[in-house]
Every structure is written in C-alpha cells, then in structure tokens.
mmCIF file of C-alpha atoms in Angstrom:
data_model
loop_
_atom_site.group_PDB
_atom_site.id
_atom_site.type_symbol
_atom_site.label_atom_id
_atom_site.label_comp_id
_atom_site.label_asym_id
_atom_site.label_seq_id
_atom_site.Cartn_x
_atom_site.Cartn_y
_atom_site.Cartn_z
ATOM 1 C CA PHE H 220 44.017 -27.692 80.640
ATOM 2 C CA MET H 221 42.497 -27.687 77.126
ATOM 3 C CA GLU H 222 44.269 -24.424 76.432
ATOM 4 C CA LYS H 223 47.570 -26.280 76.778
ATOM 5 C CA PHE H 224 46.463 -28.759 74.108
ATOM 6 C CA PRO H 225 44.405 -26.722 71.646
ATOM 7 C CA VAL H 226 45.097 -28.985 68.726
ATOM 8 C CA ASN H 227 43.401 -31.883 70.437
ATOM 9 C CA PHE H 228 40.604 -30.105 72.301
ATOM 10 C CA LEU H 229 39.777 -26.678 70.840
ATOM 11 C CA PHE H 230 38.182 -26.545 67.399
ATOM 12 C CA THR H 231 36.639 -23.883 65.212
ATOM 13 C CA SER H 232 33.674 -26.015 64.126
ATOM 14 C CA GLN H 233 31.590 -28.971 65.207
ATOM 15 C CA PHE H 234 32.682 -30.775 62.078
ATOM 16 C CA LYS H 235 36.393 -30.635 63.021
ATOM 17 C CA CYS H 236 35.629 -31.587 66.628
ATOM 18 C CA CYS H 237 33.750 -34.698 65.596
ATOM 19 C CA GLN H 238 36.526 -35.608 63.139
ATOM 20 C CA ILE H 239 39.173 -35.631 65.915
ATOM 21 C CA GLN H 240 37.146 -36.622 68.994
ATOM 22 C CA GLY H 241 34.164 -38.331 67.390
ATOM 23 C CA PRO H 242 32.153 -40.001 66.418
ATOM 24 C CA CYS H 243 29.336 -37.622 67.409
ATOM 25 C CA VAL H 244 25.921 -39.197 67.863
ATOM 26 C CA ASP H 245 23.863 -36.563 66.026
ATOM 27 C CA PHE H 246 26.463 -35.311 63.552
ATOM 28 C CA PRO H 247 26.158 -35.103 60.667
ATOM 29 C CA PRO H 248 22.389 -34.832 60.887
ATOM 30 C CA VAL H 249 20.440 -37.440 59.012
ATOM 31 C CA GLN H 250 18.676 -36.020 55.962
ATOM 32 C CA THR H 251 15.317 -37.539 55.384
ATOM 33 C CA GLN H 252 13.209 -37.079 52.265
ATOM 34 C CA VAL H 253 9.487 -37.179 52.614
ATOM 35 C CA THR H 254 7.490 -37.857 49.486
ATOM 36 C CA SER H 255 3.863 -36.996 49.578
ATOM 37 C CA THR H 256 1.767 -39.174 47.358
ATOM 38 C CA VAL H 257 -1.721 -37.995 46.511
ATOM 39 C CA ALA H 258 -3.916 -40.454 44.781
ATOM 40 C CA THR H 259 -5.587 -39.166 41.614
ATOM 41 C CA VAL H 260 -9.146 -40.234 41.253
ATOM 42 C CA THR H 261 -10.456 -40.357 37.687
ATOM 43 C CA MET H 262 -13.861 -38.814 37.173
ATOM 44 C CA LYS H 263 -16.795 -40.816 35.988
ATOM 45 C CA PRO H 264 -17.308 -40.273 32.238
ATOM 46 C CA THR H 265 -20.082 -37.841 31.345
ATOM 47 C CA SER H 266 -22.987 -38.950 29.171
ATOM 48 C CA SER H 267 -22.267 -36.208 26.625
ATOM 49 C CA PRO H 268 -19.193 -34.086 25.718
ATOM 50 C CA SER H 269 -18.447 -31.526 28.396
ATOM 51 C CA GLN H 270 -17.010 -29.069 25.805
ATOM 52 C CA SER H 271 -17.823 -28.235 22.193
ATOM 53 C CA PRO H 272 -15.494 -30.035 19.774
ATOM 54 C CA THR H 273 -12.918 -28.004 17.853
ATOM 55 C CA PRO H 274 -13.979 -27.267 14.242
ATOM 56 C CA LEU H 275 -12.534 -29.119 11.287
ATOM 57 C CA PRO H 276 -9.794 -27.284 9.313
ATOM 58 C CA THR H 277 -11.209 -24.999 6.593
ATOM 59 C CA SER H 278 -10.266 -25.443 2.940
ATOM 60 C CA GLN H 279 -9.217 -21.783 2.785
ATOM 61 C CA PRO H 280 -7.621 -19.585 5.488
ATOM 62 C CA SER H 281 -10.359 -18.166 7.737
ATOM 63 C CA ARG H 282 -8.492 -14.866 8.051
ATOM 64 C CA SER H 283 -6.335 -13.030 5.539
ATOM 65 C CA PRO H 284 -2.603 -13.098 6.400
ATOM 66 C CA VAL H 285 -0.587 -10.013 7.219
ATOM 67 C CA VAL H 286 2.663 -9.720 5.239
ATOM 68 C CA ASN H 287 5.139 -6.908 5.911
ATOM 69 C CA GLY H 288 2.530 -5.101 7.963
ATOM 70 C CA LYS H 289 -0.144 -4.986 5.197
ATOM 71 C CA GLN H 290 -3.234 -7.179 5.172
ATOM 72 C CA TRP H 291 -3.670 -9.615 2.299
ATOM 73 C CA TYR H 292 -7.131 -9.986 0.753
ATOM 74 C CA PHE H 293 -8.910 -11.651 -2.127
ATOM 75 C CA TYR H 294 -10.092 -8.836 -4.410
ATOM 76 C CA PRO H 295 -11.466 -8.449 -7.957
ATOM 77 C CA ASP H 296 -8.885 -7.956 -10.689
ATOM 78 C CA ILE H 297 -10.438 -4.805 -12.125
ATOM 79 C CA HIS H 298 -7.660 -4.538 -14.726
ATOM 80 C CA ALA H 299 -8.276 -7.930 -16.340
ATOM 81 C CA LEU H 300 -8.838 -7.490 -20.065
ATOM 82 C CA THR H 301 -11.426 -10.248 -20.172
ATOM 83 C CA GLY H 302 -13.296 -12.472 -17.734
ATOM 84 C CA SER H 303 -13.752 -12.158 -13.977
ATOM 85 C CA TYR H 304 -10.854 -12.976 -11.664
ATOM 86 C CA CYS H 305 -9.872 -12.589 -8.022
ATOM 87 C CA LYS H 306 -6.308 -11.901 -6.900
ATOM 88 C CA HIS H 307 -4.821 -12.692 -3.485
ATOM 89 C CA ASP H 308 -2.088 -10.316 -2.309
ATOM 90 C CA ASP H 309 -1.632 -6.802 -0.899
ATOM 91 C CA ASN H 310 -1.564 -4.936 -4.223
ATOM 92 C CA TYR H 311 -5.217 -3.916 -4.173
ATOM 93 C CA GLU H 312 -6.184 -0.331 -5.042
ATOM 94 C CA ALA H 313 -5.983 2.177 -2.184
ATOM 95 C CA TRP H 314 -9.612 3.252 -2.696
ATOM 96 C CA MET H 315 -10.762 -0.323 -1.986
ATOM 97 C CA THR H 316 -9.846 0.153 1.692
ATOM 98 C CA ALA H 317 -12.364 2.974 2.139
ATOM 99 C CA ASP H 318 -15.309 2.048 4.368
ATOM 100 C CA GLU H 319 -17.835 2.402 1.548
ATOM 101 C CA HIS H 320 -15.910 -0.021 -0.738
ATOM 102 C CA LYS H 321 -14.117 -2.476 1.573
ATOM 103 C CA VAL H 322 -17.111 -4.733 2.226
ATOM 104 C CA ASP H 323 -17.582 -5.259 -1.536
ATOM 105 C CA TYR H 324 -14.008 -5.429 -2.798
ATOM 106 C CA LEU H 325 -11.799 -6.918 -0.037
ATOM 107 C CA HIS H 326 -12.574 -10.485 1.048
ATOM 108 C CA ASP H 327 -11.074 -13.090 3.365
ATOM 109 C CA THR H 328 -11.920 -16.026 1.076
ATOM 110 C CA LEU H 329 -11.857 -16.754 -2.629
ATOM 111 C CA GLU H 330 -15.488 -17.893 -2.490
ATOM 112 C CA ALA H 331 -16.638 -14.512 -1.141
ATOM 113 C CA CYS H 332 -14.713 -12.633 -3.825
ATOM 114 C CA CYS H 333 -16.143 -14.802 -6.607
ATOM 115 C CA ASP H 334 -19.655 -14.389 -5.172
ATOM 116 C CA PHE H 335 -19.221 -10.619 -5.480
ATOM 117 C CA LEU H 336 -18.298 -11.106 -9.162
ATOM 118 C CA ASP H 337 -21.218 -13.523 -9.690
ATOM 119 C CA GLY H 338 -18.670 -16.228 -10.424
ATOM 120 C CA CYS H 339 -14.991 -16.357 -11.410
ATOM 121 C CA SER H 340 -13.739 -17.242 -14.909
ATOM 122 C CA ASP H 341 -11.892 -20.485 -15.533
ATOM 123 C CA THR H 342 -9.411 -19.122 -18.104
ATOM 124 C CA PRO H 343 -6.340 -17.563 -16.460
ATOM 125 C CA PRO H 344 -5.728 -13.878 -17.301
ATOM 126 C CA SER H 345 -2.248 -14.701 -18.620
ATOM 127 C CA ALA H 346 -3.864 -16.359 -21.631
ATOM 128 C CA VAL H 347 -5.172 -12.975 -22.856
ATOM 129 C CA THR H 348 -3.178 -11.231 -25.604
ATOM 130 C CA MET H 349 -2.470 -7.544 -24.979
ATOM 131 C CA PRO H 350 -3.519 -5.128 -27.768
ATOM 132 C CA THR H 351 -0.717 -3.641 -29.869
ATOM 133 C CA ASN H 352 -0.082 0.109 -30.077
ATOM 134 C CA THR H 353 0.370 1.505 -33.575
ATOM 135 C CA GLY H 354 1.577 4.967 -34.581
ATOM 136 C CA ASP H 355 0.033 7.695 -32.440
ATOM 137 C CA ILE H 356 -2.774 5.449 -31.139
ATOM 138 C CA VAL H 357 -2.519 3.714 -27.763
ATOM 139 C CA ARG H 358 -4.562 0.554 -27.292
ATOM 140 C CA TYR H 359 -2.912 -0.577 -24.074
ATOM 141 C CA ALA H 360 -0.717 1.263 -21.553
ATOM 142 C CA ASP H 361 0.902 0.448 -18.222
ATOM 143 C CA GLU H 362 3.339 3.314 -17.666
ATOM 144 C CA ASP H 363 5.480 3.954 -14.574
ATOM 145 C CA PHE H 364 7.779 6.537 -16.264
ATOM 146 C CA GLU H 365 10.939 4.653 -15.251
ATOM 147 C CA ASN H 366 12.139 4.619 -18.886
ATOM 148 C CA GLY H 367 11.342 8.183 -19.870
ATOM 149 C CA LEU H 368 8.575 9.254 -22.240
ATOM 150 C CA ASP H 369 9.570 7.230 -25.309
ATOM 151 C CA SER H 370 7.383 4.184 -24.697
ATOM 152 C CA LEU H 371 4.136 6.032 -25.553
ATOM 153 C CA PRO H 372 3.360 8.661 -28.240
ATOM 154 C CA TRP H 373 2.915 11.621 -25.882
ATOM 155 C CA ILE H 374 2.108 14.995 -27.454
ATOM 156 C CA HIS H 375 3.297 18.173 -25.733
ATOM 157 C CA GLY H 376 1.339 21.393 -26.176
ATOM 158 C CA GLY H 377 -1.460 21.597 -28.686
ATOM 159 C CA THR H 378 -2.975 24.609 -26.955
ATOM 160 C CA ARG H 379 -2.552 28.325 -27.579
ATOM 161 C CA ASN H 380 -1.280 29.042 -24.051
ATOM 162 C CA HIS H 381 1.207 26.174 -23.707
ATOM 163 C CA VAL H 382 4.628 27.458 -22.575
ATOM 164 C CA ALA H 383 6.392 24.516 -20.885
ATOM 165 C CA ASP H 384 6.599 20.760 -21.592
ATOM 166 C CA TRP H 385 5.980 18.067 -19.001
ATOM 167 C CA ARG H 386 9.153 16.191 -17.994
ATOM 168 C CA ILE H 387 10.417 13.152 -16.073
ATOM 169 C CA SER H 388 11.155 13.943 -12.427
ATOM 170 C CA SER H 389 12.578 12.165 -9.392
ATOM 171 C CA SER H 390 11.294 14.746 -6.885
ATOM 172 C CA LYS H 391 8.080 12.838 -6.168
ATOM 173 C CA LYS H 392 7.150 9.293 -7.127
ATOM 174 C CA LEU H 393 4.565 6.738 -6.135
ATOM 175 C CA TYR H 394 6.480 3.681 -7.327
ATOM 176 C CA GLY H 395 10.051 3.291 -8.537
ATOM 177 C CA ALA H 396 12.260 6.359 -8.819
ATOM 178 C CA HIS H 397 10.450 8.627 -11.310
ATOM 179 C CA SER H 398 7.189 10.280 -12.211
ATOM 180 C CA LEU H 399 5.885 12.721 -14.843
ATOM 181 C CA ARG H 400 5.938 16.382 -13.757
ATOM 182 C CA SER H 401 4.201 19.388 -15.300
ATOM 183 C CA GLY H 402 6.168 22.278 -16.795
ATOM 184 C CA ASP H 403 7.017 25.456 -14.896
ATOM 185 C CA LEU H 404 4.619 28.373 -15.520
ATOM 186 C CA ASN H 405 6.827 30.747 -13.473
ATOM 187 C CA ASN H 406 3.700 32.427 -12.039
ATOM 188 C CA LYS H 407 2.848 33.869 -15.452
ATOM 189 C CA PRO H 408 -0.854 34.612 -16.050
ATOM 190 C CA ASN H 409 -2.960 33.001 -18.776
ATOM 191 C CA LYS H 410 -0.419 30.215 -19.489
ATOM 192 C CA SER H 411 -0.553 26.425 -19.460
ATOM 193 C CA THR H 412 1.577 23.285 -19.571
ATOM 194 C CA ASP H 413 -0.132 20.487 -21.525
ATOM 195 C CA ILE H 414 0.449 16.845 -22.430
ATOM 196 C CA LYS H 415 -1.889 14.588 -24.428
ATOM 197 C CA LEU H 416 -2.365 10.954 -25.447
ATOM 198 C CA THR H 417 -4.856 9.330 -27.835
ATOM 199 C CA VAL H 418 -6.325 5.959 -26.842
ATOM 200 C CA ASP H 419 -8.560 3.568 -28.754
ATOM 201 C CA SER H 420 -10.642 0.495 -27.938
ATOM 202 C CA GLN H 421 -13.361 -1.578 -29.575
ATOM 203 C CA ASN H 422 -15.447 -2.143 -26.455
ATOM 204 C CA GLY H 423 -14.475 0.717 -24.216
ATOM 205 C CA GLY H 424 -11.718 0.829 -21.625
ATOM 206 C CA TYR H 425 -10.520 1.851 -18.233
ATOM 207 C CA VAL H 426 -8.210 4.830 -17.502
ATOM 208 C CA GLU H 427 -6.379 5.240 -14.219
ATOM 209 C CA PHE H 428 -3.495 7.347 -12.915
ATOM 210 C CA SER H 429 -2.114 8.553 -9.589
ATOM 211 C CA PHE H 430 -1.259 12.191 -9.032
ATOM 212 C CA VAL H 431 -0.017 14.829 -6.624
ATOM 213 C CA ALA H 432 -1.409 18.307 -7.365
ATOM 214 C CA ASN H 433 0.656 21.031 -5.659
ATOM 215 C CA VAL H 434 -1.447 23.775 -7.210
ATOM 216 C CA SER H 435 -3.686 26.397 -5.688
ATOM 217 C CA ASP H 436 -6.050 29.184 -6.606
ATOM 218 C CA PRO H 437 -5.311 32.017 -7.438
ATOM 219 C CA PHE H 438 -2.054 30.822 -9.020
ATOM 220 C CA GLU H 439 -3.105 27.824 -11.161
ATOM 221 C CA LYS H 440 -5.341 24.756 -11.374
ATOM 222 C CA PHE H 441 -4.901 21.142 -12.531
ATOM 223 C CA VAL H 442 -7.381 19.926 -15.146
ATOM 224 C CA PHE H 443 -7.832 16.502 -16.781
ATOM 225 C CA TYR H 444 -9.848 16.473 -20.019
ATOM 226 C CA VAL H 445 -11.272 13.667 -22.135
ATOM 227 C CA ASP H 446 -12.116 14.812 -25.648
ATOM 228 C CA GLY H 447 -12.005 18.433 -24.507
ATOM 229 C CA GLN H 448 -14.456 17.895 -21.647
ATOM 230 C CA VAL H 449 -13.352 18.510 -18.045
ATOM 231 C CA VAL H 450 -13.613 15.266 -16.026
ATOM 232 C CA HIS H 451 -11.378 16.220 -13.082
ATOM 233 C CA MET H 452 -10.062 19.467 -11.582
ATOM 234 C CA ASN H 453 -7.912 20.511 -8.602
ATOM 235 C CA TYR H 454 -7.847 24.079 -7.278
ATOM 236 C CA PHE H 455 -5.950 23.243 -4.087
ATOM 237 C CA PRO H 456 -3.065 20.936 -3.046
ATOM 238 C CA SER H 457 -4.113 17.277 -3.056
ATOM 239 C CA ASP H 458 -2.428 16.393 0.268
ATOM 240 C CA GLY H 459 -0.385 13.443 -0.998
ATOM 241 C CA TRP H 460 -0.912 10.909 -3.787
ATOM 242 C CA LYS H 461 -4.462 10.431 -5.051
ATOM 243 C CA THR H 462 -5.851 8.025 -7.647
ATOM 244 C CA PHE H 463 -8.201 8.973 -10.482
ATOM 245 C CA SER H 464 -10.004 6.296 -12.509
ATOM 246 C CA MET H 465 -12.837 6.223 -15.023
ATOM 247 C CA GLY H 466 -14.316 4.132 -17.786
ATOM 248 C CA ILE H 467 -14.472 5.444 -21.358
ATOM 249 C CA SER H 468 -16.613 4.443 -24.303
ATOM 250 C CA PRO H 469 -15.419 2.569 -27.426
ATOM 251 C CA GLY H 470 -13.448 4.394 -30.112
ATOM 252 C CA ASN H 471 -10.734 7.054 -30.143
ATOM 253 C CA HIS H 472 -10.409 9.462 -27.222
ATOM 254 C CA GLU H 473 -7.967 12.250 -26.428
ATOM 255 C CA LEU H 474 -6.635 12.290 -22.843
ATOM 256 C CA HIS H 475 -5.309 15.706 -21.871
ATOM 257 C CA TRP H 476 -3.499 16.693 -18.655
ATOM 258 C CA SER H 477 -3.086 20.450 -18.111
ATOM 259 C CA VAL H 478 -1.938 22.935 -15.466
ATOM 260 C CA GLU H 479 -3.414 26.372 -16.213
ATOM 261 C CA SER H 480 -2.917 29.827 -14.693
ATOM 262 C CA PRO H 481 -5.741 32.420 -14.532
ATOM 263 C CA PRO H 482 -5.951 35.423 -16.894
ATOM 264 C CA GLU H 483 -4.637 37.809 -14.247
ATOM 265 C CA ALA H 484 -1.566 37.421 -12.042
ATOM 266 C CA SER H 485 -1.958 37.154 -8.270
ATOM 267 C CA ASN H 486 -1.199 40.286 -6.231
ATOM 268 C CA PHE H 487 0.800 38.320 -3.616
ATOM 269 C CA SER H 488 3.493 35.629 -3.561
ATOM 270 C CA ARG H 489 2.721 31.961 -2.879
ATOM 271 C CA SER H 490 5.778 31.918 -0.600
ATOM 272 C CA VAL H 491 3.679 33.514 2.151
ATOM 273 C CA ASP H 492 2.199 30.059 2.793
ATOM 274 C CA PRO H 493 3.896 27.225 0.803
ATOM 275 C CA VAL H 494 1.740 24.532 2.417
ATOM 276 C CA ARG H 495 -1.493 26.221 1.391
ATOM 277 C CA TYR H 496 -0.420 27.390 -2.066
ATOM 278 C CA GLY H 497 1.950 24.572 -3.092
ATOM 279 C CA ASP H 498 4.810 24.877 -5.590
ATOM 280 C CA GLY H 499 2.732 25.005 -8.786
ATOM 281 C CA PHE H 500 3.575 21.511 -10.085
ATOM 282 C CA VAL H 501 1.541 18.354 -10.760
ATOM 283 C CA TYR H 502 3.095 14.866 -10.682
ATOM 284 C CA ILE H 503 1.621 11.847 -12.492
ATOM 285 C CA ASP H 504 2.585 8.206 -11.878
ATOM 286 C CA ASP H 505 1.319 4.687 -12.535
ATOM 287 C CA PHE H 506 -0.798 5.541 -15.607
ATOM 288 C CA THR H 507 -2.790 2.692 -17.169
ATOM 289 C CA PHE H 508 -5.213 2.310 -20.048
ATOM 290 C CA LYS H 509 -6.750 -1.142 -20.380
ATOM 291 C CA PRO H 510 -9.457 -1.923 -22.942
ATOM 292 C CA LEU H 511 -12.370 -4.224 -22.254
ATOM 293 C CA ALA H 512 -12.513 -7.429 -24.245
#
C-alpha cells in the first residue's frame, strides 16, 4: 500500500524519513568528543646544568660575512702611505686568496689582522696628504685609464725599434670600461711598442698593475723593465688577468712596458692556433704607484 502513498511512506534517505515520520530514536547520531588528558610530570632538578651554556656574544663577528657572493675579510691595507691599517671589505688583492698567503693576509677579526701587523696605527689613513706630481715626475699614481692618458706624463717610444704607440682600449678591462693596450707590431720582426713613466719617492715605493698578455713565442714577448733591467717577462698568453707588484728603492726610476718581436719573422701564422699564440697585444689596467712615508 506504501506505493500508493509514496510521499508519506517512501523516502530517498533516512534523514527525510525521520523528518516526516519521526522522530527516530538513533537519528541523528549523537556526536561525542573524547578528550584525553595526560598529566605532565615535571622532572626533579639536576644538581648541575644538563647542557653547556650558550656563549656570550662576541665583540666582533666570529665569521666574516658574505656579500654578493664574495667573502669579506679584515686584511692589511698594503697601499697605505703611512702607518699600519686593516680594512674590512671584499676589495682585497686577488693574490691574498692563494693558499700560501691567505692565512697571513685574510682574517675573520680585526684583532687577528692587527696582530699580523704587530699593531694597528691610531691615525686614520685619510689624514695622510698625497704627494703632488710635477712635470714629468710621478710621485703618486692610481690610474684606471677611464680618462685617457692625459692624467700622467706617459712617454711613447724612446727605443730604436719602437713602431706603434700604446692606446686606450675597451676590448679588455679589469675595472670600468677601458684599459691600456700595446701597439700593433703587425708580425714584423725586430720591432717593439713601448711606453714609459718616471716615478720618484724619498723612502721608496710600491708599484702594481694588472695585465693580460696575449703574446707568444716565436711572435713576440711582453717585458717590464725598471731602470733598463728586466723584472718581468711573458713568452706565452697569461690566461686571463694577472697582477704584478714590487717595491722599489728611493729616488727616480724609469718604468718601461714593452712588447717586442724577435729578430727573425716566424715561418708560420699564429692563426693556426689563436688560443696558443694569442693576438699579439698586452693590456694594462689598475696601475698604482704609492710611495712609502
């Protein structure tokens, strides 16, 4: 008979059935929430600390920070004109990172850097007056070649075989947009491209420059002279930028950069292996001369 009265007796869910015919004893089911309470028992205090205490904050950072992917260190300011100072940044010389120098020159704390120098000076370096250049004599130089060759009294040539002047170039550079490039010898034998500078100091000084030497025997060589004496030479490509530095004695000294070809021309072309034989040019950047006080 329920089929004759489906509205009253036939439903699609228990919920609707209980709504019309209810109430149902067990619907809706009673939801119960059981909370489990576990008592926490505090432990009896130990007679001594169970762990070592954390150390007090240090006065200086215990590790050098990393900024833009390069580690910061305290390192001696080797270019200071007087006194002993430590700098803290990432502008240290590339050679300081070598294994044989790093332990001495790159430090995590100011105290360690000053210990290496046997004490740091109290007078800030900014209080030192830079020497003044006069005429053709250079008493202080910090040249990046961004403003041409007019800031220092460079001398081109001065040798019997000189055929091409050095010039400003943007092809290779260590910093900024320019460097100083040697002249083109055009594979001619027994020729050179030369540039010179005269420096002077009362107590001696410090010469430094970065270079790329794309030269190779048997086509040419790169030579750096001081007072006519060879102090550096490259016969093969330098594989990227390198840094040369040396101290010089008091008084006037002639610095001379030269690229020189041998007396006889090569019997083959350097184009057979450009990587091995280079392009015949030398690039100079970041030249400094700083006298000692």
